Amino acid sequence: MKDRPITPLRRLHTPAWERQEPAWREASPALIDAALQRALDRPTGGWFVLAGSREVTPGRAFGRVVDGREVVAWRDDAGTLHAGPGACPHLGAALCYAPVHDGALVCRWHGLALPPGGRPNWVTYPAHDDGVLAWVRLPGSAPSDAPFLGPRPPVEGSLSAVATVVGRCEPQDIVANRLDPWHGAWLHPYSFASLRVVSAPPRDCPPAQDRFLVEVTFRVSRQLGVPVHAAFTCPDPRTVTMEIVDGEGTGSVVETHATPLRPGPDGLPRTAMIEATIATSDRAGFRHVRRVAGLVRPLMERTARRLWRDDMDYAERRYTVRSS
């Protein structure tokens, strides 16, 4: 058996950006649209990603508008996640500023306590905390007991980070961006090199074959990178999961979730791209990285936001083109 390399880094031998092989012929609009439509046809169970689990902290509420509804989330004394309508049933005060006392939200206007079990005229929503993301289930579609998740490494033993970017588009525009892996080395040359789509699902493919398989090198510097194979799949209509299936960090995933908010002052829709990176490795050094997670996590989040500055331009432009 061939010994495992001491380092995953490889020297890059890539052409200049303008001399790389054009990807537009392979990036068929019909193929991307077909993959998107298959994703949109999947059930949601009524679940929406609300935030990263760490954003809902003990002792205080977290608020966000989800699919046009004001939602508030909080944790009780045991740390269990709860969610409910974001307006107090008394006079409509915003509960996103409410403190938590004895496991209940306490409205700052008049002190009305709102417990996890709800009260008349204020019915709580099902909530789910998977250790990385906080979810809320809203009325309006066939419910499921829990969100539909793609492949993931165990939270214990992994390192996760969550980044959020809000754009003027709809969830499908963010999902369509992720279902176009061909743009990676062109739009993000600072992060990806030697990108090749090994296989793309045919327009009428069965569910078991519905994935994109990509060979790509993650840049570490101008001259060094880490080559991997990654698979892109959609467990629900608003999520794309990229899983490393071969190479360094096999089993690590990047989950891109698109949560609809509400229109902005300009009347255009707003969508939160909430991206969870869950990294794992069997290298001994990864244990030391996890010990300094507080230092590493902000770097992971910063990297995701940098990519999404470009990708959100893509998603917003797609919305503009298709709605004009």
PDB file of C-alpha atoms in Angstrom:
ATOM      1  CA  MET A   1       0.000   0.000   0.000  1.00  0.00           C
ATOM      2  CA  LYS A   2       1.281   3.429  -0.887  1.00  0.00           C
ATOM      3  CA  ASP A   3       2.272   5.506   2.134  1.00  0.00           C
ATOM      4  CA  ARG A   4       0.141   8.523   2.852  1.00  0.00           C
ATOM      5  CA  PRO A   5       1.893  11.806   2.021  1.00  0.00           C
ATOM      6  CA  ILE A   6       3.161  13.728   5.025  1.00  0.00           C
ATOM      7  CA  THR A   7       1.565  16.893   3.706  1.00  0.00           C
ATOM      8  CA  PRO A   8      -1.576  17.301   1.561  1.00  0.00           C
ATOM      9  CA  LEU A   9      -0.079  20.320  -0.243  1.00  0.00           C
ATOM     10  CA  ARG A  10       0.750  20.045  -3.938  1.00  0.00           C
ATOM     11  CA  ARG A  11       2.563  22.487  -6.170  1.00  0.00           C
ATOM     12  CA  LEU A  12       0.221  24.114  -8.666  1.00  0.00           C
ATOM     13  CA  HIS A  13       0.898  23.988 -12.387  1.00  0.00           C
ATOM     14  CA  THR A  14      -1.986  26.056 -13.677  1.00  0.00           C
ATOM     15  CA  PRO A  15      -2.234  28.484 -16.582  1.00  0.00           C
ATOM     16  CA  ALA A  16      -2.968  32.155 -16.147  1.00  0.00           C
ATOM     17  CA  TRP A  17      -6.636  32.977 -15.437  1.00  0.00           C
ATOM     18  CA  GLU A  18      -7.337  34.088 -19.014  1.00  0.00           C
ATOM     19  CA  ARG A  19      -5.608  31.009 -20.479  1.00  0.00           C
ATOM     20  CA  GLN A  20      -7.501  28.316 -18.576  1.00  0.00           C
ATOM     21  CA  GLU A  21      -9.939  26.142 -20.480  1.00  0.00           C
ATOM     22  CA  PRO A  22     -13.286  27.952 -20.975  1.00  0.00           C
ATOM     23  CA  ALA A  23     -16.169  26.308 -19.112  1.00  0.00           C
ATOM     24  CA  TRP A  24     -19.153  27.863 -20.858  1.00  0.00           C
ATOM     25  CA  ARG A  25     -19.735  24.985 -23.271  1.00  0.00           C
ATOM     26  CA  GLU A  26     -20.071  22.445 -20.433  1.00  0.00           C
ATOM     27  CA  ALA A  27     -22.077  24.780 -18.178  1.00  0.00           C
ATOM     28  CA  SER A  28     -25.314  24.151 -20.034  1.00  0.00           C
ATOM     29  CA  PRO A  29     -28.155  26.430 -18.837  1.00  0.00           C
ATOM     30  CA  ALA A  30     -30.639  23.616 -19.503  1.00  0.00           C
ATOM     31  CA  LEU A  31     -28.632  21.161 -17.391  1.00  0.00           C
ATOM     32  CA  ILE A  32     -28.317  23.627 -14.494  1.00  0.00           C
ATOM     33  CA  ASP A  33     -32.018  24.513 -14.690  1.00  0.00           C
ATOM     34  CA  ALA A  34     -32.987  20.825 -14.684  1.00  0.00           C
ATOM     35  CA  ALA A  35     -30.865  20.195 -11.570  1.00  0.00           C
ATOM     36  CA  LEU A  36     -32.457  23.226  -9.915  1.00  0.00           C
ATOM     37  CA  GLN A  37     -35.978  22.065 -10.751  1.00  0.00           C
ATOM     38  CA  ARG A  38     -35.310  18.629  -9.272  1.00  0.00           C
ATOM     39  CA  ALA A  39     -34.137  20.339  -6.080  1.00  0.00           C
ATOM     40  CA  LEU A  40     -37.193  22.615  -5.974  1.00  0.00           C
ATOM     41  CA  ASP A  41     -39.467  19.561  -6.269  1.00  0.00           C
ATOM     42  CA  ARG A  42     -38.095  18.012  -3.068  1.00  0.00           C
ATOM     43  CA  PRO A  43     -40.021  18.346   0.218  1.00  0.00           C
ATOM     44  CA  THR A  44     -38.941  20.811   2.915  1.00  0.00           C
ATOM     45  CA  GLY A  45     -40.884  19.451   5.860  1.00  0.00           C
ATOM     46  CA  GLY A  46     -41.604  23.104   6.649  1.00  0.00           C
ATOM     47  CA  TRP A  47     -38.078  23.658   8.016  1.00  0.00           C
ATOM     48  CA  PHE A  48     -35.942  26.788   7.559  1.00  0.00           C
ATOM     49  CA  VAL A  49     -32.419  27.474   8.776  1.00  0.00           C
ATOM     50  CA  LEU A  50     -32.701  30.314  11.267  1.00  0.00           C
ATOM     51  CA  ALA A  51     -29.059  30.867  12.247  1.00  0.00           C
ATOM     52  CA  GLY A  52     -25.925  29.149  13.418  1.00  0.00           C
ATOM     53  CA  SER A  53     -26.412  27.286  16.702  1.00  0.00           C
ATOM     54  CA  ARG A  54     -23.861  29.525  18.424  1.00  0.00           C
ATOM     55  CA  GLU A  55     -25.809  32.644  17.445  1.00  0.00           C
ATOM     56  CA  VAL A  56     -28.676  31.682  19.759  1.00  0.00           C
ATOM     57  CA  THR A  57     -26.978  32.235  23.108  1.00  0.00           C
ATOM     58  CA  PRO A  58     -28.299  31.575  26.628  1.00  0.00           C
ATOM     59  CA  GLY A  59     -30.028  34.440  28.395  1.00  0.00           C
ATOM     60  CA  ARG A  60     -31.151  36.455  25.378  1.00  0.00           C
ATOM     61  CA  ALA A  61     -33.396  36.184  22.354  1.00  0.00           C
ATOM     62  CA  PHE A  62     -32.416  35.954  18.701  1.00  0.00           C
ATOM     63  CA  GLY A  63     -34.731  37.388  16.065  1.00  0.00           C
ATOM     64  CA  ARG A  64     -34.961  37.036  12.301  1.00  0.00           C
ATOM     65  CA  VAL A  65     -37.697  37.397   9.692  1.00  0.00           C
ATOM     66  CA  VAL A  66     -38.157  34.025   7.966  1.00  0.00           C
ATOM     67  CA  ASP A  67     -40.331  33.717   4.875  1.00  0.00           C
ATOM     68  CA  GLY A  68     -42.123  36.943   5.812  1.00  0.00           C
ATOM     69  CA  ARG A  69     -42.743  35.951   9.460  1.00  0.00           C
ATOM     70  CA  GLU A  70     -41.064  37.511  12.480  1.00  0.00           C
ATOM     71  CA  VAL A  71     -39.473  34.657  14.412  1.00  0.00           C
ATOM     72  CA  VAL A  72     -37.788  34.734  17.803  1.00  0.00           C
ATOM     73  CA  ALA A  73     -35.570  31.954  19.160  1.00  0.00           C
ATOM     74  CA  TRP A  74     -34.123  31.402  22.612  1.00  0.00           C
ATOM     75  CA  ARG A  75     -32.732  28.735  24.927  1.00  0.00           C
ATOM     76  CA  ASP A  76     -34.192  27.622  28.239  1.00  0.00           C
ATOM     77  CA  ASP A  77     -32.128  26.949  31.357  1.00  0.00           C
ATOM     78  CA  ALA A  78     -31.167  23.503  30.029  1.00  0.00           C
ATOM     79  CA  GLY A  79     -29.941  24.990  26.734  1.00  0.00           C
ATOM     80  CA  THR A  80     -32.829  23.581  24.675  1.00  0.00           C
ATOM     81  CA  LEU A  81     -33.726  25.634  21.603  1.00  0.00           C
ATOM     82  CA  HIS A  82     -37.224  27.131  21.328  1.00  0.00           C
ATOM     83  CA  ALA A  83     -38.861  29.390  18.737  1.00  0.00           C
ATOM     84  CA  GLY A  84     -42.059  31.379  18.397  1.00  0.00           C
ATOM     85  CA  PRO A  85     -43.682  34.404  16.757  1.00  0.00           C
ATOM     86  CA  GLY A  86     -41.525  37.505  17.018  1.00  0.00           C
ATOM     87  CA  ALA A  87     -44.290  39.842  18.243  1.00  0.00           C
ATOM     88  CA  CYS A  88     -45.636  39.915  21.804  1.00  0.00           C
ATOM     89  CA  PRO A  89     -49.346  38.935  21.873  1.00  0.00           C
ATOM     90  CA  HIS A  90     -50.089  41.809  24.277  1.00  0.00           C
ATOM     91  CA  LEU A  91     -49.304  44.926  22.199  1.00  0.00           C
ATOM     92  CA  GLY A  92     -47.010  43.607  19.479  1.00  0.00           C
ATOM     93  CA  ALA A  93     -43.625  44.493  20.969  1.00  0.00           C
ATOM     94  CA  ALA A  94     -40.597  43.026  19.192  1.00  0.00           C
ATOM     95  CA  LEU A  95     -39.406  40.003  21.156  1.00  0.00           C
ATOM     96  CA  CYS A  96     -35.966  39.871  19.546  1.00  0.00           C
ATOM     97  CA  TYR A  97     -34.774  42.143  22.385  1.00  0.00           C
ATOM     98  CA  ALA A  98     -36.420  40.133  25.173  1.00  0.00           C
ATOM     99  CA  PRO A  99     -34.293  38.724  27.999  1.00  0.00           C
ATOM    100  CA  VAL A 100     -34.793  35.141  29.158  1.00  0.00           C
ATOM    101  CA  HIS A 101     -35.774  34.395  32.746  1.00  0.00           C
ATOM    102  CA  ASP A 102     -36.572  30.936  34.142  1.00  0.00           C
ATOM    103  CA  GLY A 103     -36.630  29.589  30.584  1.00  0.00           C
ATOM    104  CA  ALA A 104     -39.232  32.076  29.335  1.00  0.00           C
ATOM    105  CA  LEU A 105     -39.005  35.187  27.189  1.00  0.00           C
ATOM    106  CA  VAL A 106     -39.906  38.326  29.149  1.00  0.00           C
ATOM    107  CA  CYS A 107     -41.340  41.168  27.058  1.00  0.00           C
ATOM    108  CA  ARG A 108     -39.499  44.423  27.780  1.00  0.00           C
ATOM    109  CA  TRP A 109     -42.627  46.548  27.312  1.00  0.00           C
ATOM    110  CA  HIS A 110     -44.806  45.176  30.100  1.00  0.00           C
ATOM    111  CA  GLY A 111     -43.086  42.078  31.482  1.00  0.00           C
ATOM    112  CA  LEU A 112     -45.317  39.427  29.926  1.00  0.00           C
ATOM    113  CA  ALA A 113     -43.589  36.019  30.308  1.00  0.00           C
ATOM    114  CA  LEU A 114     -43.787  33.753  27.262  1.00  0.00           C
ATOM    115  CA  PRO A 115     -42.786  30.165  28.129  1.00  0.00           C
ATOM    116  CA  PRO A 116     -41.624  27.424  25.756  1.00  0.00           C
ATOM    117  CA  GLY A 117     -45.103  25.922  25.850  1.00  0.00           C
ATOM    118  CA  GLY A 118     -46.640  29.151  24.576  1.00  0.00           C
ATOM    119  CA  ARG A 119     -49.813  30.797  25.833  1.00  0.00           C
ATOM    120  CA  PRO A 120     -53.196  31.888  24.395  1.00  0.00           C
ATOM    121  CA  ASN A 121     -52.739  33.817  21.132  1.00  0.00           C
ATOM    122  CA  TRP A 122     -49.043  32.969  21.063  1.00  0.00           C
ATOM    123  CA  VAL A 123     -48.289  29.431  19.818  1.00  0.00           C
ATOM    124  CA  THR A 124     -44.639  28.395  19.602  1.00  0.00           C
ATOM    125  CA  TYR A 125     -43.029  26.772  16.557  1.00  0.00           C
ATOM    126  CA  PRO A 126     -41.132  23.468  16.456  1.00  0.00           C
ATOM    127  CA  ALA A 127     -37.379  24.109  16.670  1.00  0.00           C
ATOM    128  CA  HIS A 128     -34.406  21.870  15.952  1.00  0.00           C
ATOM    129  CA  ASP A 129     -30.742  22.262  16.898  1.00  0.00           C
ATOM    130  CA  ASP A 130     -28.414  19.877  15.049  1.00  0.00           C
ATOM    131  CA  GLY A 131     -25.302  21.131  16.842  1.00  0.00           C
ATOM    132  CA  VAL A 132     -24.279  23.396  13.960  1.00  0.00           C
ATOM    133  CA  LEU A 133     -27.474  25.121  12.820  1.00  0.00           C
ATOM    134  CA  ALA A 134     -30.679  26.285  14.489  1.00  0.00           C
ATOM    135  CA  TRP A 135     -33.848  25.469  12.523  1.00  0.00           C
ATOM    136  CA  VAL A 136     -37.486  26.504  12.818  1.00  0.00           C
ATOM    137  CA  ARG A 137     -40.530  24.784  11.326  1.00  0.00           C
ATOM    138  CA  LEU A 138     -43.229  27.149  10.091  1.00  0.00           C
ATOM    139  CA  PRO A 139     -46.816  26.319   9.144  1.00  0.00           C
ATOM    140  CA  GLY A 140     -47.745  25.978   5.515  1.00  0.00           C
ATOM    141  CA  SER A 141     -46.352  22.710   4.160  1.00  0.00           C
ATOM    142  CA  ALA A 142     -46.444  18.996   4.950  1.00  0.00           C
ATOM    143  CA  PRO A 143     -44.428  18.810   8.190  1.00  0.00           C
ATOM    144  CA  SER A 144     -41.606  16.422   8.993  1.00  0.00           C
ATOM    145  CA  ASP A 145     -40.214  15.621  12.433  1.00  0.00           C
ATOM    146  CA  ALA A 146     -36.778  17.009  11.572  1.00  0.00           C
ATOM    147  CA  PRO A 147     -35.026  18.794   8.689  1.00  0.00           C
ATOM    148  CA  PHE A 148     -33.757  16.805   5.730  1.00  0.00           C
ATOM    149  CA  LEU A 149     -29.962  16.796   5.969  1.00  0.00           C
ATOM    150  CA  GLY A 150     -27.373  15.577   3.504  1.00  0.00           C
ATOM    151  CA  PRO A 151     -24.163  13.729   4.416  1.00  0.00           C
ATOM    152  CA  ARG A 152     -22.350  15.117   7.460  1.00  0.00           C
ATOM    153  CA  PRO A 153     -19.461  14.109   9.693  1.00  0.00           C
ATOM    154  CA  PRO A 154     -20.292  13.696  13.403  1.00  0.00           C
ATOM    155  CA  VAL A 155     -20.379  17.069  15.163  1.00  0.00           C
ATOM    156  CA  GLU A 156     -18.204  15.580  17.898  1.00  0.00           C
ATOM    157  CA  GLY A 157     -14.684  15.473  16.518  1.00  0.00           C
ATOM    158  CA  SER A 158     -15.291  18.033  13.776  1.00  0.00           C
ATOM    159  CA  LEU A 159     -14.794  21.787  13.524  1.00  0.00           C
ATOM    160  CA  SER A 160     -17.681  23.923  12.298  1.00  0.00           C
ATOM    161  CA  ALA A 161     -18.204  27.548  11.335  1.00  0.00           C
ATOM    162  CA  VAL A 162     -21.274  29.404  10.045  1.00  0.00           C
ATOM    163  CA  ALA A 163     -21.298  32.526   7.860  1.00  0.00           C
ATOM    164  CA  THR A 164     -24.323  34.571   6.750  1.00  0.00           C
ATOM    165  CA  VAL A 165     -24.616  36.912   3.751  1.00  0.00           C
ATOM    166  CA  VAL A 166     -27.893  38.593   2.733  1.00  0.00           C
ATOM    167  CA  GLY A 167     -28.656  39.310  -0.923  1.00  0.00           C
ATOM    168  CA  ARG A 168     -31.352  40.810  -3.150  1.00  0.00           C
ATOM    169  CA  CYS A 169     -32.571  37.566  -4.682  1.00  0.00           C
ATOM    170  CA  GLU A 170     -34.674  34.497  -3.967  1.00  0.00           C
ATOM    171  CA  PRO A 171     -33.525  31.148  -2.537  1.00  0.00           C
ATOM    172  CA  GLN A 172     -33.519  29.474  -5.956  1.00  0.00           C
ATOM    173  CA  ASP A 173     -30.895  31.949  -7.199  1.00  0.00           C
ATOM    174  CA  ILE A 174     -28.505  30.929  -4.420  1.00  0.00           C
ATOM    175  CA  VAL A 175     -29.155  27.233  -5.062  1.00  0.00           C
ATOM    176  CA  ALA A 176     -28.610  27.740  -8.811  1.00  0.00           C
ATOM    177  CA  ASN A 177     -25.226  29.305  -8.082  1.00  0.00           C
ATOM    178  CA  ARG A 178     -24.136  26.182  -6.229  1.00  0.00           C
ATOM    179  CA  LEU A 179     -25.509  23.910  -8.978  1.00  0.00           C
ATOM    180  CA  ASP A 180     -23.106  25.590 -11.410  1.00  0.00           C
ATOM    181  CA  PRO A 181     -19.738  24.209 -10.235  1.00  0.00           C
ATOM    182  CA  TRP A 182     -18.094  25.236 -13.513  1.00  0.00           C
ATOM    183  CA  HIS A 183     -17.825  28.868 -12.404  1.00  0.00           C
ATOM    184  CA  GLY A 184     -15.473  28.082  -9.500  1.00  0.00           C
ATOM    185  CA  ALA A 185     -12.040  28.610 -11.069  1.00  0.00           C
ATOM    186  CA  TRP A 186     -13.266  31.561 -13.171  1.00  0.00           C
ATOM    187  CA  LEU A 187     -15.140  33.528 -10.520  1.00  0.00           C
ATOM    188  CA  HIS A 188     -12.949  32.477  -7.570  1.00  0.00           C
ATOM    189  CA  PRO A 189      -9.402  32.076  -8.904  1.00  0.00           C
ATOM    190  CA  TYR A 190      -8.050  33.111  -5.491  1.00  0.00           C
ATOM    191  CA  SER A 191      -9.602  29.970  -3.940  1.00  0.00           C
ATOM    192  CA  PHE A 192      -9.894  27.285  -6.632  1.00  0.00           C
ATOM    193  CA  ALA A 193      -7.603  25.923  -9.320  1.00  0.00           C
ATOM    194  CA  SER A 194      -7.617  23.027 -11.788  1.00  0.00           C
ATOM    195  CA  LEU A 195     -11.370  22.647 -11.505  1.00  0.00           C
ATOM    196  CA  ARG A 196     -12.922  19.917 -13.630  1.00  0.00           C
ATOM    197  CA  VAL A 197     -16.502  18.648 -13.481  1.00  0.00           C
ATOM    198  CA  VAL A 198     -15.965  14.892 -13.630  1.00  0.00           C
ATOM    199  CA  SER A 199     -19.652  14.099 -14.010  1.00  0.00           C
ATOM    200  CA  ALA A 200     -22.915  16.035 -14.071  1.00  0.00           C
ATOM    201  CA  PRO A 201     -26.387  14.528 -13.641  1.00  0.00           C
ATOM    202  CA  PRO A 202     -28.369  14.137 -16.873  1.00  0.00           C
ATOM    203  CA  ARG A 203     -31.563  16.129 -17.157  1.00  0.00           C
ATOM    204  CA  ASP A 204     -33.725  13.067 -16.453  1.00  0.00           C
ATOM    205  CA  CYS A 205     -31.483  11.291 -13.937  1.00  0.00           C
ATOM    206  CA  PRO A 206     -32.838   9.097 -11.106  1.00  0.00           C
ATOM    207  CA  PRO A 207     -32.414  10.360  -7.508  1.00  0.00           C
ATOM    208  CA  ALA A 208     -29.504   8.016  -6.766  1.00  0.00           C
ATOM    209  CA  GLN A 209     -27.421   9.648  -9.527  1.00  0.00           C
ATOM    210  CA  ASP A 210     -28.449  13.235  -8.832  1.00  0.00           C
ATOM    211  CA  ARG A 211     -25.083  14.754  -7.963  1.00  0.00           C
ATOM    212  CA  PHE A 212     -22.239  16.719  -9.491  1.00  0.00           C
ATOM    213  CA  LEU A 213     -18.773  15.237  -9.002  1.00  0.00           C
ATOM    214  CA  VAL A 214     -15.965  17.773  -9.185  1.00  0.00           C
ATOM    215  CA  GLU A 215     -12.191  17.514  -9.147  1.00  0.00           C
ATOM    216  CA  VAL A 216     -10.730  20.717  -7.721  1.00  0.00           C
ATOM    217  CA  THR A 217      -7.689  22.063  -5.915  1.00  0.00           C
ATOM    218  CA  PHE A 218      -8.230  24.421  -2.983  1.00  0.00           C
ATOM    219  CA  ARG A 219      -5.594  27.126  -3.140  1.00  0.00           C
ATOM    220  CA  VAL A 220      -3.444  27.728  -0.078  1.00  0.00           C
ATOM    221  CA  SER A 221      -1.140  30.180  -1.867  1.00  0.00           C
ATOM    222  CA  ARG A 222      -0.275  31.159  -5.439  1.00  0.00           C
ATOM    223  CA  GLN A 223       1.918  28.083  -5.808  1.00  0.00           C
ATOM    224  CA  LEU A 224       0.398  25.508  -3.426  1.00  0.00           C
ATOM    225  CA  GLY A 225      -2.981  23.802  -3.150  1.00  0.00           C
ATOM    226  CA  VAL A 226      -4.860  20.776  -1.785  1.00  0.00           C
ATOM    227  CA  PRO A 227      -6.525  18.555  -4.453  1.00  0.00           C
ATOM    228  CA  VAL A 228      -9.812  16.815  -3.632  1.00  0.00           C
ATOM    229  CA  HIS A 229     -12.892  15.306  -5.219  1.00  0.00           C
ATOM    230  CA  ALA A 230     -16.186  16.821  -4.080  1.00  0.00           C
ATOM    231  CA  ALA A 231     -19.830  15.873  -4.651  1.00  0.00           C
ATOM    232  CA  PHE A 232     -22.700  18.391  -4.788  1.00  0.00           C
ATOM    233  CA  THR A 233     -26.208  17.233  -3.800  1.00  0.00           C
ATOM    234  CA  CYS A 234     -29.512  18.833  -2.696  1.00  0.00           C
ATOM    235  CA  PRO A 235     -31.262  17.279   0.318  1.00  0.00           C
ATOM    236  CA  ASP A 236     -34.058  19.872   0.135  1.00  0.00           C
ATOM    237  CA  PRO A 237     -35.122  22.780  -2.137  1.00  0.00           C
ATOM    238  CA  ARG A 238     -33.087  25.392  -0.248  1.00  0.00           C
ATOM    239  CA  THR A 239     -29.873  23.501   0.471  1.00  0.00           C
ATOM    240  CA  VAL A 240     -26.818  22.392  -1.494  1.00  0.00           C
ATOM    241  CA  THR A 241     -24.290  20.151   0.255  1.00  0.00           C
ATOM    242  CA  MET A 242     -20.736  19.889  -0.998  1.00  0.00           C
ATOM    243  CA  GLU A 243     -19.021  16.812   0.458  1.00  0.00           C
ATOM    244  CA  ILE A 244     -15.350  15.953   0.038  1.00  0.00           C
ATOM    245  CA  VAL A 245     -15.505  12.342  -1.088  1.00  0.00           C
ATOM    246  CA  ASP A 246     -11.808  11.763  -1.799  1.00  0.00           C
ATOM    247  CA  GLY A 247      -8.623  13.503  -0.727  1.00  0.00           C
ATOM    248  CA  GLU A 248      -7.632  15.490   2.327  1.00  0.00           C
ATOM    249  CA  GLY A 249     -10.525  16.041   4.718  1.00  0.00           C
ATOM    250  CA  THR A 250     -12.716  13.300   3.268  1.00  0.00           C
ATOM    251  CA  GLY A 251     -16.140  13.536   4.877  1.00  0.00           C
ATOM    252  CA  SER A 252     -15.953  17.298   5.411  1.00  0.00           C
ATOM    253  CA  VAL A 253     -18.926  19.251   4.066  1.00  0.00           C
ATOM    254  CA  VAL A 254     -19.988  22.757   3.159  1.00  0.00           C
ATOM    255  CA  GLU A 255     -23.749  23.236   3.463  1.00  0.00           C
ATOM    256  CA  THR A 256     -25.193  26.248   1.658  1.00  0.00           C
ATOM    257  CA  HIS A 257     -28.683  27.097   2.937  1.00  0.00           C
ATOM    258  CA  ALA A 258     -30.948  29.763   1.435  1.00  0.00           C
ATOM    259  CA  THR A 259     -33.496  31.241   3.851  1.00  0.00           C
ATOM    260  CA  PRO A 260     -36.084  33.666   2.443  1.00  0.00           C
ATOM    261  CA  LEU A 261     -36.533  36.786   4.551  1.00  0.00           C
ATOM    262  CA  ARG A 262     -38.887  39.570   3.381  1.00  0.00           C
ATOM    263  CA  PRO A 263     -38.671  42.297   0.731  1.00  0.00           C
ATOM    264  CA  GLY A 264     -36.406  45.227   1.472  1.00  0.00           C
ATOM    265  CA  PRO A 265     -37.354  48.927   1.259  1.00  0.00           C
ATOM    266  CA  ASP A 266     -36.804  48.718  -2.516  1.00  0.00           C
ATOM    267  CA  GLY A 267     -39.479  46.033  -2.824  1.00  0.00           C
ATOM    268  CA  LEU A 268     -36.966  43.391  -3.931  1.00  0.00           C
ATOM    269  CA  PRO A 269     -36.794  40.030  -2.143  1.00  0.00           C
ATOM    270  CA  ARG A 270     -34.109  39.354   0.421  1.00  0.00           C
ATOM    271  CA  THR A 271     -32.552  35.952   1.077  1.00  0.00           C
ATOM    272  CA  ALA A 272     -30.037  34.964   3.722  1.00  0.00           C
ATOM    273  CA  MET A 273     -27.293  32.656   2.510  1.00  0.00           C
ATOM    274  CA  ILE A 274     -26.352  30.731   5.676  1.00  0.00           C
ATOM    275  CA  GLU A 275     -23.336  28.534   5.008  1.00  0.00           C
ATOM    276  CA  ALA A 276     -22.068  25.914   7.427  1.00  0.00           C
ATOM    277  CA  THR A 277     -18.570  24.494   6.996  1.00  0.00           C
ATOM    278  CA  ILE A 278     -18.055  21.260   8.945  1.00  0.00           C
ATOM    279  CA  ALA A 279     -14.456  20.096   8.692  1.00  0.00           C
ATOM    280  CA  THR A 280     -13.055  16.747   9.755  1.00  0.00           C
ATOM    281  CA  SER A 281      -9.738  14.949   9.358  1.00  0.00           C
ATOM    282  CA  ASP A 282      -8.068  11.817  10.663  1.00  0.00           C
ATOM    283  CA  ARG A 283      -4.679  13.511  10.820  1.00  0.00           C
ATOM    284  CA  ALA A 284      -3.254  13.781  14.324  1.00  0.00           C
ATOM    285  CA  GLY A 285      -2.716  17.519  13.937  1.00  0.00           C
ATOM    286  CA  PHE A 286      -6.446  18.127  13.494  1.00  0.00           C
ATOM    287  CA  ARG A 287      -6.964  17.544  17.217  1.00  0.00           C
ATOM    288  CA  HIS A 288      -4.682  20.484  17.921  1.00  0.00           C
ATOM    289  CA  VAL A 289      -6.601  22.638  15.442  1.00  0.00           C
ATOM    290  CA  ARG A 290      -9.837  21.859  17.277  1.00  0.00           C
ATOM    291  CA  ARG A 291      -8.284  22.981  20.545  1.00  0.00           C
ATOM    292  CA  VAL A 292      -7.879  26.481  19.102  1.00  0.00           C
ATOM    293  CA  ALA A 293     -11.281  26.495  17.394  1.00  0.00           C
ATOM    294  CA  GLY A 294     -11.984  29.963  18.756  1.00  0.00           C
ATOM    295  CA  LEU A 295      -9.107  31.300  16.650  1.00  0.00           C
ATOM    296  CA  VAL A 296      -9.727  29.151  13.564  1.00  0.00           C
ATOM    297  CA  ARG A 297     -13.498  29.608  13.307  1.00  0.00           C
ATOM    298  CA  PRO A 298     -13.390  33.356  12.448  1.00  0.00           C
ATOM    299  CA  LEU A 299     -10.908  32.600   9.642  1.00  0.00           C
ATOM    300  CA  MET A 300     -13.247  29.951   8.216  1.00  0.00           C
ATOM    301  CA  GLU A 301     -16.170  32.390   8.357  1.00  0.00           C
ATOM    302  CA  ARG A 302     -14.124  35.141   6.713  1.00  0.00           C
ATOM    303  CA  THR A 303     -13.181  32.796   3.855  1.00  0.00           C
ATOM    304  CA  ALA A 304     -16.847  31.893   3.258  1.00  0.00           C
ATOM    305  CA  ARG A 305     -17.905  35.547   3.216  1.00  0.00           C
ATOM    306  CA  ARG A 306     -15.174  36.402   0.719  1.00  0.00           C
ATOM    307  CA  LEU A 307     -16.409  33.733  -1.682  1.00  0.00           C
ATOM    308  CA  TRP A 308     -19.990  34.879  -1.246  1.00  0.00           C
ATOM    309  CA  ARG A 309     -19.197  38.478  -2.111  1.00  0.00           C
ATOM    310  CA  ASP A 310     -18.718  37.187  -5.656  1.00  0.00           C
ATOM    311  CA  ASP A 311     -21.345  34.452  -5.497  1.00  0.00           C
ATOM    312  CA  MET A 312     -23.998  36.845  -4.227  1.00  0.00           C
ATOM    313  CA  ASP A 313     -23.320  39.072  -7.230  1.00  0.00           C
ATOM    314  CA  TYR A 314     -23.983  35.968  -9.363  1.00  0.00           C
ATOM    315  CA  ALA A 315     -27.237  35.179  -7.500  1.00  0.00           C
ATOM    316  CA  GLU A 316     -28.471  38.769  -7.567  1.00  0.00           C
ATOM    317  CA  ARG A 317     -27.702  39.092 -11.273  1.00  0.00           C
ATOM    318  CA  ARG A 318     -29.538  35.833 -11.969  1.00  0.00           C
ATOM    319  CA  TYR A 319     -32.604  37.176 -10.158  1.00  0.00           C
ATOM    320  CA  THR A 320     -32.430  40.440 -12.143  1.00  0.00           C
ATOM    321  CA  VAL A 321     -32.139  38.641 -15.478  1.00  0.00           C
ATOM    322  CA  ARG A 322     -34.954  36.161 -14.906  1.00  0.00           C
ATOM    323  CA  SER A 323     -37.352  38.707 -13.382  1.00  0.00           C
ATOM    324  CA  SER A 324     -36.872  41.443 -15.990  1.00  0.00           C
TER     325      SER A 324
END
